[in-house]
XYZ file of C-alpha atoms in Angstrom:
671
model
C -8.847 35.155 126.572
C -10.221 39.114 127.608
C -9.659 40.760 124.144
C -7.323 43.282 124.166
C -6.721 46.781 122.325
C -3.152 47.176 121.312
C -1.839 50.184 118.882
C 1.304 49.189 117.155
C 3.950 51.343 115.333
C 7.184 51.043 113.349
C 10.004 53.910 112.926
C 8.446 56.340 110.084
C 11.056 55.703 107.296
C 12.739 58.858 106.035
C 11.414 60.095 102.428
C 14.890 60.266 100.514
C 15.263 57.437 99.314
C 13.941 53.380 98.492
C 13.240 50.485 101.026
C 16.119 48.301 101.869
C 16.338 44.626 102.859
C 18.058 46.337 106.282
C 14.269 48.551 106.317
C 11.955 45.559 106.149
C 13.997 43.658 109.641
C 11.427 45.874 111.373
C 8.635 46.277 109.309
C 8.916 42.285 108.874
C 9.145 42.273 112.516
C 6.329 44.341 113.588
C 4.189 42.913 110.808
C 4.411 39.452 112.365
C 3.693 40.499 115.389
C 0.429 42.255 114.591
C -0.135 39.479 112.531
C -0.308 37.386 114.917
C -2.326 39.398 117.850
C -5.224 40.074 115.464
C -5.134 35.808 114.476
C -5.893 35.869 118.323
C -8.399 37.740 117.889
C -7.250 40.944 119.953
C -8.173 44.457 118.335
C -4.665 45.565 117.143
C -4.197 48.283 114.317
C -0.605 48.646 113.054
C 0.040 52.393 112.167
C 2.702 53.749 109.796
C 3.584 56.656 107.489
C 6.496 58.774 105.692
C 9.160 60.711 107.441
C 8.906 63.200 105.208
C 10.770 66.604 106.821
C 14.033 68.026 107.503
C 17.086 69.412 105.352
C 18.031 66.122 103.188
C 14.531 66.141 101.859
C 15.008 69.797 101.072
C 18.051 69.460 99.306
C 17.568 66.171 98.044
C 14.335 68.262 95.746
C 16.291 70.646 94.900
C 19.046 68.446 93.051
C 16.050 66.703 91.028
C 14.267 69.698 90.431
C 11.123 68.840 92.213
C 9.134 70.828 95.315
C 9.641 68.818 98.409
C 5.878 67.920 98.434
C 6.386 66.415 94.699
C 9.604 64.053 95.951
C 7.600 62.661 99.131
C 4.410 61.875 97.595
C 6.649 59.986 94.572
C 8.839 58.361 97.896
C 5.489 57.220 99.533
C 4.123 55.708 96.259
C 7.426 53.740 96.415
C 7.575 52.395 99.596
C 3.663 51.901 99.870
C 4.515 49.649 96.696
C 7.490 47.627 98.355
C 5.950 47.183 101.857
C 2.679 45.657 100.301
C 4.617 43.571 98.029
C 6.083 42.254 100.988
C 2.644 41.376 102.927
C 3.466 44.326 105.526
C -0.076 44.770 106.288
C -0.437 48.584 107.496
C -4.284 49.496 108.653
C -3.210 53.201 108.098
C 0.213 54.652 106.214
C -0.002 58.688 106.398
C 2.358 60.814 106.280
C 4.498 63.443 108.587
C 3.862 66.093 106.035
C -0.325 66.322 107.247
C -2.544 68.406 108.611
C -3.162 65.892 111.523
C 0.723 66.115 112.583
C 0.629 69.806 112.250
C -1.874 70.218 114.521
C -0.735 67.510 116.923
C 2.889 69.354 116.580
C 1.186 72.799 117.464
C -0.649 71.371 120.578
C 2.165 69.150 121.881
C 4.319 72.554 121.757
C 1.699 74.553 123.256
C 1.443 72.723 126.252
C 4.885 72.096 126.557
C 5.199 75.665 126.727
C 2.403 76.366 128.663
C 3.998 74.261 131.367
C 7.219 75.755 131.185
C 9.057 73.034 129.111
C 10.395 75.645 126.523
C 13.557 77.669 127.101
C 15.157 79.865 123.973
C 18.437 81.310 123.707
C 20.707 82.639 121.214
C 23.439 79.975 119.923
C 26.303 80.064 117.624
C 25.609 77.516 114.959
C 27.215 76.274 111.705
C 26.682 78.336 108.919
C 27.938 77.450 104.940
C 28.977 80.068 103.780
C 28.579 78.372 100.030
C 24.870 77.574 100.718
C 23.764 80.655 102.672
C 22.606 78.592 105.374
C 22.367 76.900 108.587
C 23.953 73.866 109.072
C 21.668 71.062 110.442
C 23.805 68.449 112.203
C 23.586 66.214 109.878
C 25.416 67.964 107.347
C 28.451 68.314 109.199
C 31.104 65.728 109.677
C 34.480 66.275 111.372
C 36.088 64.257 114.354
C 34.494 63.229 117.339
C 35.585 65.595 120.442
C 35.163 62.627 122.742
C 37.134 59.839 121.120
C 38.578 61.348 118.029
C 37.145 58.862 115.323
C 36.781 60.637 112.156
C 33.654 61.340 109.695
C 31.107 61.778 112.254
C 28.196 64.149 111.684
C 27.442 67.113 114.020
C 24.880 65.272 116.471
C 25.876 61.768 117.629
C 29.146 59.794 117.041
C 28.776 56.412 115.447
C 31.920 54.636 117.218
C 30.948 55.924 121.072
C 27.671 57.141 121.104
C 28.354 60.393 122.378
C 26.037 63.059 121.467
C 27.310 66.665 121.223
C 26.176 70.373 119.574
C 27.673 70.742 116.092
C 30.174 73.276 116.966
C 31.849 70.798 119.220
C 32.967 68.747 116.159
C 36.640 69.172 115.640
C 38.075 69.930 111.668
C 34.183 70.366 110.824
C 33.606 70.904 107.005
C 30.084 71.075 105.610
C 28.863 67.651 104.102
C 27.052 69.592 101.493
C 29.594 71.863 99.768
C 32.453 71.532 101.190
C 33.360 74.472 102.951
C 34.580 75.317 106.415
C 31.614 76.046 107.958
C 31.696 79.788 109.772
C 29.534 80.760 113.076
C 26.822 82.723 113.223
C 24.396 83.597 116.078
C 20.553 82.252 115.350
C 17.625 82.090 118.087
C 16.775 78.955 119.140
C 13.818 77.040 120.931
C 14.644 74.264 123.796
C 13.075 71.759 125.421
C 13.487 71.383 128.664
C 14.493 67.660 128.904
C 16.169 67.895 132.118
C 12.476 68.762 133.816
C 11.949 64.612 133.618
C 14.662 63.216 135.147
C 12.382 61.803 138.010
C 10.051 60.784 135.589
C 12.218 59.227 132.567
C 14.445 57.495 136.046
C 11.027 55.515 137.181
C 9.817 55.285 133.888
C 13.096 53.861 131.815
C 13.344 50.928 135.386
C 9.847 50.259 135.189
C 9.237 47.354 132.487
C 8.785 49.390 129.339
C 12.352 48.720 127.965
C 14.197 46.058 127.163
C 17.176 45.282 129.496
C 20.037 46.619 127.749
C 18.289 49.558 127.114
C 17.019 50.728 129.786
C 21.114 49.654 131.117
C 22.197 51.910 128.276
C 19.516 54.705 129.497
C 20.759 54.466 132.990
C 24.036 55.619 132.353
C 23.321 58.621 129.776
C 20.737 59.912 132.897
C 22.955 59.621 135.041
C 25.679 61.812 133.461
C 22.496 64.159 133.530
C 19.968 65.195 130.549
C 20.589 68.446 128.939
C 17.927 70.592 127.192
C 17.365 69.667 123.212
C 17.028 71.864 120.302
C 14.000 71.579 119.001
C 14.029 74.364 116.149
C 15.785 75.014 112.572
C 16.049 77.910 110.422
C 14.735 78.551 106.966
C 15.308 77.181 104.597
C 14.073 74.241 105.877
C 11.457 71.695 105.086
C 8.651 71.465 107.925
C 6.434 72.887 110.077
C 6.753 77.020 111.451
C 6.964 77.110 115.247
C 4.136 79.237 116.191
C 4.755 83.170 116.874
C 8.379 82.331 115.672
C 8.461 83.854 111.659
C 11.513 81.936 109.961
C 12.020 78.736 112.747
C 11.087 75.678 111.652
C 10.141 72.274 114.283
C 13.123 70.014 114.156
C 11.883 66.700 111.691
C 12.859 64.753 115.303
C 9.891 66.796 117.494
C 7.391 66.194 114.786
C 8.418 62.642 113.144
C 7.364 60.861 116.620
C 4.022 62.883 116.335
C 3.436 61.591 113.138
C 2.678 57.985 115.264
C -0.403 59.814 116.747
C -1.232 61.734 113.074
C -1.535 58.999 111.408
C -3.802 57.416 113.730
C -5.331 60.272 113.810
C -6.706 59.966 110.448
C -6.742 56.235 110.745
C -9.820 57.032 113.327
C -11.542 59.319 111.427
C -11.736 56.796 108.671
C -12.897 53.675 110.976
C -14.807 56.283 113.877
C -13.227 54.840 116.392
C -11.903 56.855 119.262
C -8.621 58.384 119.161
C -8.900 59.269 122.794
C -8.704 55.715 124.285
C -5.552 55.012 123.239
C -3.583 57.965 124.003
C -5.111 59.653 126.674
C -3.168 59.134 130.235
C -4.919 56.140 132.392
C -6.277 54.658 129.322
C -6.456 50.290 129.500
C -4.845 50.104 125.888
C -1.849 49.472 124.579
C 0.805 51.009 122.791
C 3.779 49.381 121.378
C 7.044 51.313 119.567
C 9.401 48.319 117.441
C 12.615 51.095 116.330
C 16.133 50.315 115.326
C 18.329 50.412 118.445
C 20.005 53.791 116.567
C 17.118 55.652 117.583
C 16.803 54.772 120.972
C 17.684 57.970 122.604
C 14.863 59.590 120.887
C 11.964 57.308 121.737
C 12.997 56.441 124.983
C 13.941 59.784 126.481
C 12.470 62.557 124.562
C 9.459 61.000 123.106
C 7.965 59.869 126.536
C 9.160 63.038 128.346
C 7.563 64.740 125.497
C 4.151 62.788 126.190
C 4.423 63.223 130.185
C 4.467 67.008 129.946
C 1.296 67.710 127.077
C -0.594 64.794 128.749
C -1.099 62.616 126.667
C 0.026 58.655 127.489
C 3.400 56.854 127.242
C 4.576 53.754 125.412
C 3.018 50.068 127.054
C 7.269 49.565 125.551
C 9.760 50.321 123.110
C 10.799 46.874 121.744
C 14.223 47.718 119.845
C 16.109 46.118 117.406
C 19.992 45.025 115.501
C 20.477 46.383 112.327
C 21.144 43.497 109.601
C 24.635 42.298 107.866
C 24.876 40.327 104.627
C 26.871 37.510 104.271
C 28.367 38.707 108.147
C 28.797 42.539 106.758
C 26.893 45.840 106.504
C 25.659 46.303 103.404
C 27.881 47.192 100.415
C 26.882 48.805 97.270
C 30.175 47.430 95.973
C 30.080 43.946 96.989
C 26.301 44.166 95.305
C 24.826 43.815 99.069
C 23.436 46.842 99.375
C 19.539 45.721 97.963
C 16.809 47.577 98.340
C 13.535 46.108 98.444
C 12.504 46.437 94.688
C 15.096 44.913 93.208
C 14.855 41.510 95.865
C 11.221 41.233 94.613
C 12.489 41.667 90.916
C 13.649 38.039 91.263
C 12.679 36.240 94.464
C 9.409 35.546 96.759
C 9.058 38.130 99.539
C 7.794 34.830 101.686
C 11.149 33.363 101.712
C 12.662 36.737 103.314
C 9.422 36.609 105.708
C 10.049 33.742 106.627
C 14.521 33.547 106.954
C 13.977 37.014 108.844
C 10.899 35.261 111.535
C 14.068 32.203 112.253
C 17.181 34.709 112.803
C 14.767 37.361 114.744
C 14.845 37.220 118.709
C 13.819 39.836 121.359
C 17.151 41.496 121.971
C 18.961 43.959 120.144
C 21.929 41.168 118.189
C 22.319 42.038 114.628
C 21.133 39.481 112.271
C 22.858 38.401 109.542
C 21.548 37.342 106.329
C 23.866 35.009 104.776
C 22.664 33.467 100.702
C 24.029 30.061 101.561
C 21.852 29.859 104.866
C 18.799 31.706 103.633
C 18.470 28.775 100.890
C 19.241 26.165 102.841
C 16.620 26.973 105.704
C 13.781 27.864 103.082
C 14.394 24.761 101.039
C 14.744 22.577 103.856
C 11.689 24.191 106.078
C 9.324 25.535 104.087
C 9.101 23.699 100.887
C 10.803 20.512 102.030
C 9.239 20.334 105.644
C 5.517 22.624 105.484
C 4.986 22.343 102.000
C 5.637 18.651 101.267
C 3.750 17.179 103.608
C 0.440 18.408 101.400
C 2.194 17.424 98.230
C 3.105 14.045 99.621
C -0.476 13.589 100.713
C -2.854 15.404 98.428
C -2.337 13.078 94.784
C -3.432 10.068 96.731
C -7.026 12.111 97.935
C -7.545 13.754 95.102
C -7.525 10.477 93.068
C -8.345 7.720 95.215
C -10.398 9.648 96.916
C -12.321 12.264 94.772
C -10.495 14.550 96.829
C -12.388 13.987 99.867
C -11.027 13.841 103.347
C -11.875 10.759 105.572
C -14.952 10.712 108.349
C -12.767 10.172 111.083
C -9.435 11.055 112.680
C -7.345 8.376 112.970
C -4.613 10.022 115.264
C -6.205 11.986 117.263
C -3.544 11.473 120.086
C -0.692 12.967 117.481
C -3.469 15.550 116.894
C -3.672 16.878 119.954
C -0.083 17.070 120.137
C -0.006 19.415 117.563
C -2.860 21.593 119.354
C -1.550 20.979 122.916
C 1.648 23.242 121.037
C -0.739 26.402 120.862
C 0.766 27.413 124.080
C 3.992 27.388 123.808
C 3.956 28.653 120.324
C 1.745 31.931 121.737
C 3.476 32.608 124.383
C 7.375 32.844 121.992
C 5.589 35.283 118.741
C 3.929 37.407 121.771
C 7.463 37.812 123.617
C 9.183 38.303 120.027
C 11.413 34.958 120.612
C 10.483 34.205 116.347
C 13.142 32.362 115.681
C 12.437 29.961 119.223
C 8.779 29.930 117.738
C 9.904 29.035 113.911
C 12.365 26.246 115.537
C 9.132 24.451 117.837
C 7.474 24.433 114.636
C 9.773 22.855 112.387
C 10.315 20.282 115.409
C 6.127 19.854 114.468
C 6.440 19.524 110.531
C 9.286 16.659 111.421
C 7.221 14.843 113.189
C 4.282 14.999 110.274
C 7.290 13.616 108.000
C 7.860 11.256 110.399
C 4.611 9.927 110.383
C 3.857 10.132 107.045
C 7.538 8.739 106.627
C 6.678 5.299 109.251
C 3.389 4.893 107.506
C 5.093 5.000 103.974
C 1.786 5.781 101.975
C 3.354 5.244 98.313
C 3.203 1.328 99.719
C 0.158 0.766 101.129
C -1.225 2.586 97.668
C 0.203 -0.689 96.222
C -1.863 -3.023 98.357
C -5.161 -4.408 97.995
C -7.256 -4.278 100.616
C -5.605 -1.294 102.574
C -8.195 1.838 101.181
C -8.878 2.504 104.288
C -5.601 2.824 105.811
C -4.812 4.564 102.792
C -7.500 7.509 103.100
C -6.745 8.254 106.692
C -3.044 8.211 106.527
C -3.330 11.064 103.806
C -6.153 12.621 105.810
C -4.156 12.805 108.843
C -1.610 14.078 107.199
C -3.717 17.205 105.723
C -4.900 18.118 109.078
C -1.621 18.052 110.548
C -0.177 20.276 107.391
C -3.316 22.619 108.335
C -1.761 23.201 111.587
C 1.665 23.901 110.911
C -0.694 26.128 108.381
C -2.237 27.931 111.600
C 1.075 28.867 113.324
C 3.069 29.825 110.568
C 0.530 32.505 109.566
C 1.464 35.489 110.812
C 5.591 34.513 109.089
C 3.970 33.988 105.839
C 0.744 34.861 105.186
C 0.341 34.170 101.327
C 1.273 30.670 101.451
C -0.936 29.624 104.037
C -3.606 32.192 102.746
C -2.688 29.607 99.082
C -3.273 26.822 100.945
C -6.664 27.411 103.126
C -7.562 27.762 99.050
C -6.253 24.149 98.832
C -8.279 23.028 101.969
C -11.376 24.769 100.697
C -11.593 26.222 104.726
C -12.067 29.558 106.074
C -9.022 32.279 107.074
C -8.128 30.980 110.105
C -7.844 32.000 113.711
C -5.494 30.665 116.101
C -5.398 27.077 117.057
C -7.680 26.821 120.492
C -10.824 24.747 119.654
C -9.731 23.541 116.157
C -11.427 20.501 115.004
C -10.056 17.760 112.282
C -11.050 18.152 108.522
C -12.993 14.657 108.047
C -15.566 14.172 105.356
C -13.983 17.208 104.225
C -13.353 18.089 99.941
C -10.336 19.966 99.258
C -9.286 21.269 96.157
C -6.650 20.114 93.655
C -3.129 20.908 94.832
C -1.116 23.545 93.400
C 2.391 24.098 94.302
C 2.622 26.424 97.164
C 6.038 27.647 96.845
C 9.163 26.468 94.782
C 13.022 26.315 95.494
C 15.140 29.181 96.099
C 17.644 29.006 93.031
C 20.899 29.759 92.822
C 20.855 32.129 90.043
C 17.830 34.586 91.531
C 20.242 35.442 94.284
C 23.126 35.743 91.920
C 21.121 37.925 90.079
C 19.974 39.784 92.997
C 24.078 40.680 93.937
C 24.539 41.209 89.969
C 21.480 44.106 90.009
C 22.820 45.125 93.291
C 26.293 46.203 92.189
C 26.812 50.504 91.801
C 28.623 51.089 89.114
C 31.114 53.059 90.744
C 33.638 55.557 89.416
C 37.133 54.720 90.337
C 38.060 56.225 93.113
C 41.886 55.925 92.746
C 44.405 57.219 89.918
C 45.069 55.526 87.522
C 47.097 53.267 86.717
C 50.070 54.371 84.794
C 52.299 53.381 82.023
C 56.281 53.812 83.874
C 56.613 56.753 80.851
C 53.807 58.858 79.072
C 54.049 61.433 76.947
C 53.874 65.000 77.877
C 50.937 66.057 76.089
C 48.445 69.156 77.534
C 51.217 72.064 78.182
C 49.887 74.614 81.119
C 50.970 78.343 81.527
C 52.967 79.143 84.646
C 50.185 81.473 85.889
C 48.230 78.225 86.149
C 51.000 75.940 87.708
C 51.128 78.997 90.505
C 47.742 78.936 91.558
C 48.897 75.057 93.452
C 49.767 75.523 96.359
C 51.916 72.781 97.699
C 52.501 72.422 101.288
C 54.692 69.726 103.382
C 52.871 67.258 105.278
C 53.136 64.829 108.274
C 50.737 61.680 108.427
C 49.948 61.642 111.798
C 47.328 59.073 111.112
C 46.824 55.907 108.503
C 44.465 53.551 108.200
C 42.441 51.496 106.175
C 39.146 52.611 104.103
C 36.447 49.812 104.732
C 35.270 48.626 101.172
C 37.658 50.550 99.319
C 40.744 48.072 97.020
C 42.962 51.007 96.743
C 42.555 53.528 99.479
C 44.304 54.507 102.585
C 42.786 57.214 105.116
C 45.399 59.907 106.255
C 44.942 62.170 108.761
C 47.876 64.598 107.738
C 49.495 67.765 109.760
C 49.742 71.351 106.986
C 51.259 73.127 109.767
C 48.266 75.199 111.190
C 45.534 72.362 110.815
C 45.181 68.971 110.070
C 43.495 67.304 106.699
C 41.406 64.244 105.751
C 42.564 62.712 102.459
C 41.983 59.510 101.017
C 45.020 58.816 98.522
C 45.145 55.875 96.103
C 48.459 54.039 97.582
C 47.366 51.286 99.293
C 49.005 48.769 96.956
C 52.144 49.981 97.878
C 51.668 51.104 101.701
C 51.108 49.597 104.778
C 49.283 51.916 106.937
C 51.992 51.564 109.209
C 54.526 51.885 107.033
C 53.212 55.772 106.642
C 52.459 57.356 110.343
C 54.931 59.833 111.261
C 56.838 60.597 107.778
C 57.028 63.912 105.826
C 54.900 63.518 102.296
C 53.895 66.749 99.896
C 49.929 67.626 99.191
C 48.439 70.022 97.484
C 46.802 71.739 99.986
C 44.573 74.030 97.714
C 42.711 71.451 95.818
C 38.548 72.005 96.423
C 37.699 69.009 98.882
C 36.184 66.154 97.502
C 32.928 64.807 98.828
C 33.476 60.555 98.270
C 31.333 57.688 98.975
C 33.569 57.253 102.190
C 33.629 60.639 103.221
C 35.344 64.167 102.647
C 38.771 64.326 101.326
C 40.452 67.478 101.892
C 44.021 67.544 99.205
C 46.143 64.778 97.702
C 49.105 63.324 98.231
C 51.779 63.224 95.554
C 53.365 60.307 94.326
C 54.879 58.899 91.272
C 55.109 55.223 89.266
C 53.592 53.064 87.148
C 50.923 52.111 89.727
C 50.827 48.547 92.201
C 53.808 48.395 93.842
C 55.723 50.637 92.098
C 54.274 54.131 93.079
C 56.616 56.026 95.898
C 54.941 59.063 97.396
C 56.769 62.550 97.383
C 59.052 62.501 100.223
C 61.091 65.688 101.223
C 64.388 66.092 102.874
C 65.889 65.525 106.644
C 64.705 68.873 108.495
C 61.111 69.561 106.591
C 58.500 71.071 109.155
C 54.778 70.377 108.080
C 52.768 73.468 106.606
C 56.190 74.327 105.148
C 55.200 75.399 101.284
C 57.175 74.043 97.791
C 58.805 76.148 96.227
């Protein structure tokens, strides 16, 4: 087997918050694959970094009274600690806010510019009049211009996957202040992606992508490629564009370049040749593991940028699905939005590594973390099948044979069956079919346990004259346990490291040419893994529940005394309008809220109303009601509420929205 040179990356975690279990799907998947390649003897490097630029970083730092540099330094330490405890073993972890990334971003931009792939023009852009800043697309929300879905960001619709300019959004608002954006002109710089249409048509069909990804890209390519806006206006945390004062590289331009920057940083520390991995016509391999939500950037923009700047393109891009918890999207109210740190406070990280491996395929399907299944699978497979083999056999070896294994392998045919399985298991690891690999490994574990059950060493131990048979059977069990550890090493490296100490052997490579351990001393067995306890899972869920402030109106008594009086001038400030309810729908994750789209005459508004206990959505559509039209928009965790529907009653079923008489017209002011 020839030695390969492989560079592997995961998408860069954004430096504005903690790592959560959804993130870990990708990093654990990538780590398993790279550990497997290293175990096979290949030269494989796993590179990552924090993604540190953009408006969200700038705004969060401002809210916390920090500089952006201080914020990202704090977040990086948290990320590093979480990854380390989950045994995600990066060869280098860096930051996109680095000298290497600035140099490569500038170099790639200048090469694209010199080759005629950069253009500039004045555009009309959304501007927040309250915050005195241009709004990046992720800070504008409104209705998708293609499908009408509400509460969508300014760069793309999460419902229909359409991409568009922020100015195309309907009923747009600033997600920062709630103000209605105004239009303002600004000079922007663009990457002419359409120049690479032919190249991308060939590259996306040439085996670099999963079939379902290639098919989706074909749709986008058939629709025609548009210019990509790669600049943002000050204030912005990022790298300033050369010869363009006050203009900054859009975070998505320098984020993937962070792969190159982190590897360059690694090369300088390890005396490696950077060009061997990034120049065209290289025989090295480059793989990106990403979530399916960022395919567009990685499979269109990124290879086009690399080609235009005379760098190599990826050997392959591997996309994966999202994580659900107990069958639903992660929810703070249900306690299933779980951070890495909360999990680590209660459970062994290798439980999760194994469970993800047992669920992951090489496709884009979402995977579900079902806690009942999680407990049963870990307890049954790792504890009940694998670790149990060593536990059942080690005591006899230690007590009856002074910790020394038998002088011969009593079942060479069975040992060879385990060795011969290495090729098929290796192919499954290579193809990222981890769930199938785990099934095959556990089938071997079943075979090992069946061997021990058939031989019954606990009964042999009671019979006179059968010392050698007892010694052989238990030694065979230990040898089969060793091979299971070889195959599980990429998934549960800490468990296997502890097993190697017990076995008194050096770190194991892949199971090619491995001979049985004979006449070999082993150490005293210590429990390698304990069972998942239900109270630990309950503690994680409880610790993950966010103390959400109730967003609906408090339940009222039937009649309450009037306490605070207001002046007429105060009341006169309230702008009450008749509104027609155009659309009403449930709010996922909210017990009492309905989301209403109301027509107040000259525009439509999005309003969250705590009236779910009294009304079904279908009862409301087409009805008229009264809203407070000049209430300052309120940013809620479900979206922005742009008014208040008036209702009266004691609460529960006894709640009535105010309905005007027949003949009412949307937009009419209530006097």
